[in-house]
């Protein structure tokens, strides 16, 4: 059903404060826009814009102007302001932005009144509203423009919301001379709080007082979203009803939203009178369509608010609102930044071992981030806490209740739980409402087993009424004994028992962000552990395989030693003299022991290659090659093997000693495994760009933009099926002593050395014709 604010439900005629005011039982339905009455210190005339015909006039017109309403109704405005006045008004209306914006346009003598009147006019949906206010000799007052300008400069200089409101109160007080000016802030739940105050010395402070939401009823709040100031120069003043009450064109009460003279609600005037307030002037503070708060000025006695003061205050209210958005945003920004900095720093202490209890121990703790009185973290089956928190069993019980709620949020856009009235949703929490009326919780795992919780105390405990004890309610208003600040505060306190300050959007976001960071940390640690595990696993596998092969090969000479030694023992026991055969056996034992020694050396060397720190430098490969050939000693000459280097080798970044070893191994093999009469070994390289080199076979591994070095021979070659095997530890393709013997570790080590440089070692070969071993010395670049 449509709510018609314009008319009270039980009355066919439009609403009038005078007639219906006392019957109001629900102030949230009071039609404050159409009160039917004005404040009786002025006169309101409603006229039709089309023909300037007077449609309604306040009943006090006779008393103030000496012209009766009946002599004006239905007449053109000229009947009131004269021909010239009407012409000027018409021009003014067409040239000035008067739509829903009352503007002063002239001061003029009217009727039989002694003092001239200020004429203020505006339009509202085709209806003209002309407000007439008697002038006073000292109306002009001080230089309001200068004052406002100064105020604006002061307002621009502050950065905190609190300070900003204080300056605003100071400035409004200076501009108006009011006894008390307060800044009310509206909390998210609609309740109000006095956050700044400028007052006469002898008045007791109301700073810090809270009021329940209904102290400023919804219709009044709505109006404050549209007007900048609300003057009430005499809270005990009379009201004058509009005649007729209904506008003849619309059949409804006159919309006075923008009228300075608009009659005040009975509730409001009663409230003011109970507070000992004679006059009030209220400025609205708003932005983004939201009523942020009010600046409320009170004066102990009635006091006029001339249009100049009102215009100055209006300008100030607009400036305050504009500036407020900026100041509040900055303050939020700073709070956000502070929360984030605290969380990031706190997490840094967690990072090394993922121990979240650090968030409650090392400074900064969780309490330095989101405003709270205590925080708790549950990880590894235990709680760690900081500040005021419920007891251990209470925490356990709370977590048990919370987990299903939290785990339901995992995967949602906001995986968190927040309440500012915990005991209302979880009665078991009533016992510790003093520390945990507010709860903000984030799950750290899908089942919400691991948690972070923040707590806030009941708000009523954080504020107290420090006012004069004699501020007792004096009047039993329609809502009971509530119409004084003290009673109101008590009522508010009652309404917020076991409630905390609400968790703001920024705070929720900070909690969510912390959660992301923690999860990242946990996940990356898990990944790290996973990687470590798989690394370990693969190196274990390698080790297994390696140990198998190594032990197998190492056992071979050991078995020989054992066999020969056992036979020798037997022969000696049989009383045989040490003959030539026995000597042979002893020689075999020695030889096998030497071989075993060689294998163990190779094994040790191989294991060191895996661990050694490379010392890469730019090296001239020609020098390195020369050194390695030198290390081969007489071997090439004895084998009648020529060593060819078709073109000088380039410089290379690598570990000189290790590259030398690679060459020694490969060249040594090339000389060894050769049965040709004319043996040769060729050492060379293929340029990175040269992809068509005939040396490269189709199964060349994917090395891009790499110099490929090679050692080529015209030896016995290696069968395709053996190409992988030759790199296995202790793997030889020949009888132990054929081709000069060897341990079978050389290629394994060479490959490992190449790999330590980031490179690859591979071979091509044609059996009986020769082999080519290729290698690179750096990681292959990605295709570009
Ligand atoms: P070792 O030379 O001590 O036996 P390596 O690991 O250097 O051990 O070589 C392993 C095996 O690979 C050798 O026993 C040999 O059978 C084969 N091999 C190595 N280099 C060549 C080569 N240039 N031509 C033919 N066979 C080779």
PDB file of C-alpha atoms and ligand atoms in Angstrom, residues 665-666 669-670 672-673 713 715-718 726-728 731-734 741-748 771 773, ligand 1:
ATOM      1  CA  UNK A 665      86.635 -37.231 -20.297  1.00  0.00           C
ATOM      2  CA  UNK A 666      85.282 -36.928 -23.807  1.00  0.00           C
ATOM      3  CA  UNK A 669      87.183 -41.727 -24.529  1.00  0.00           C
ATOM      4  CA  UNK A 670      87.535 -40.643 -28.139  1.00  0.00           C
ATOM      5  CA  UNK A 672      90.439 -44.945 -26.153  1.00  0.00           C
ATOM      6  CA  UNK A 673      87.515 -46.314 -28.043  1.00  0.00           C
ATOM      7  CA  UNK A 713      86.099 -39.239 -33.288  1.00  0.00           C
ATOM      8  CA  UNK A 715      86.401 -44.640 -33.306  1.00  0.00           C
ATOM      9  CA  UNK A 716      84.344 -47.773 -32.812  1.00  0.00           C
ATOM     10  CA  UNK A 717      81.055 -45.990 -32.468  1.00  0.00           C
ATOM     11  CA  UNK A 718      78.172 -46.788 -30.163  1.00  0.00           C
ATOM     12  CA  UNK A 726      76.695 -45.177 -21.619  1.00  0.00           C
ATOM     13  CA  UNK A 727      75.701 -42.377 -19.279  1.00  0.00           C
ATOM     14  CA  UNK A 728      74.809 -44.757 -16.460  1.00  0.00           C
ATOM     15  CA  UNK A 731      78.387 -48.588 -17.226  1.00  0.00           C
ATOM     16  CA  UNK A 732      80.873 -50.002 -19.711  1.00  0.00           C
ATOM     17  CA  UNK A 733      80.045 -51.590 -23.014  1.00  0.00           C
ATOM     18  CA  UNK A 734      83.115 -53.746 -22.986  1.00  0.00           C
ATOM     19  CA  UNK A 741      89.823 -50.361 -18.978  1.00  0.00           C
ATOM     20  CA  UNK A 742      87.862 -47.772 -17.130  1.00  0.00           C
ATOM     21  CA  UNK A 743      85.398 -47.339 -14.328  1.00  0.00           C
ATOM     22  CA  UNK A 744      82.420 -46.458 -16.479  1.00  0.00           C
ATOM     23  CA  UNK A 745      81.900 -43.251 -14.456  1.00  0.00           C
ATOM     24  CA  UNK A 746      83.465 -40.772 -16.881  1.00  0.00           C
ATOM     25  CA  UNK A 747      80.393 -40.002 -19.006  1.00  0.00           C
ATOM     26  CA  UNK A 748      78.099 -39.978 -15.982  1.00  0.00           C
ATOM     27  CA  UNK A 771      80.901 -40.959 -32.435  1.00  0.00           C
ATOM     28  CA  UNK A 773      79.460 -36.068 -28.257  1.00  0.00           C
TER      29      UNK A 773
HETATM   30  P1  LIG B   1      84.757 -45.609 -19.104  1.00  0.00           P
HETATM   31  O1  LIG B   1      85.371 -44.914 -20.240  1.00  0.00           O
HETATM   32  O2  LIG B   1      85.451 -45.442 -17.819  1.00  0.00           O
HETATM   33  O3  LIG B   1      84.342 -46.974 -19.396  1.00  0.00           O
HETATM   34  P2  LIG B   1      82.638 -43.758 -19.544  1.00  0.00           P
HETATM   35  O4  LIG B   1      81.467 -43.415 -18.690  1.00  0.00           O
HETATM   36  O5  LIG B   1      83.497 -42.657 -19.960  1.00  0.00           O
HETATM   37  O6  LIG B   1      83.394 -44.889 -18.810  1.00  0.00           O
HETATM   38  O7  LIG B   1      82.067 -44.483 -20.854  1.00  0.00           O
HETATM   39  C1  LIG B   1      81.108 -45.457 -20.721  1.00  0.00           C
HETATM   40  C2  LIG B   1      81.159 -46.395 -21.877  1.00  0.00           C
HETATM   41  O8  LIG B   1      80.733 -45.732 -23.053  1.00  0.00           O
HETATM   42  C3  LIG B   1      82.519 -46.868 -22.226  1.00  0.00           C
HETATM   43  O9  LIG B   1      82.836 -48.019 -21.517  1.00  0.00           O
HETATM   44  C4  LIG B   1      82.418 -47.166 -23.706  1.00  0.00           C
HETATM   45  O10 LIG B   1      81.884 -48.450 -23.896  1.00  0.00           O
HETATM   46  C5  LIG B   1      81.428 -46.188 -24.182  1.00  0.00           C
HETATM   47  N1  LIG B   1      82.075 -45.024 -24.812  1.00  0.00           N
HETATM   48  C6  LIG B   1      82.407 -43.885 -24.220  1.00  0.00           C
HETATM   49  N2  LIG B   1      82.938 -43.010 -25.097  1.00  0.00           N
HETATM   50  C7  LIG B   1      82.963 -43.666 -26.294  1.00  0.00           C
HETATM   51  C8  LIG B   1      83.424 -43.300 -27.592  1.00  0.00           C
HETATM   52  N3  LIG B   1      83.965 -42.118 -27.884  1.00  0.00           N
HETATM   53  N4  LIG B   1      83.267 -44.218 -28.603  1.00  0.00           N
HETATM   54  C9  LIG B   1      82.719 -45.407 -28.318  1.00  0.00           C
HETATM   55  N5  LIG B   1      82.308 -45.790 -27.121  1.00  0.00           N
HETATM   56  C10 LIG B   1      82.408 -44.941 -26.103  1.00  0.00           C
END
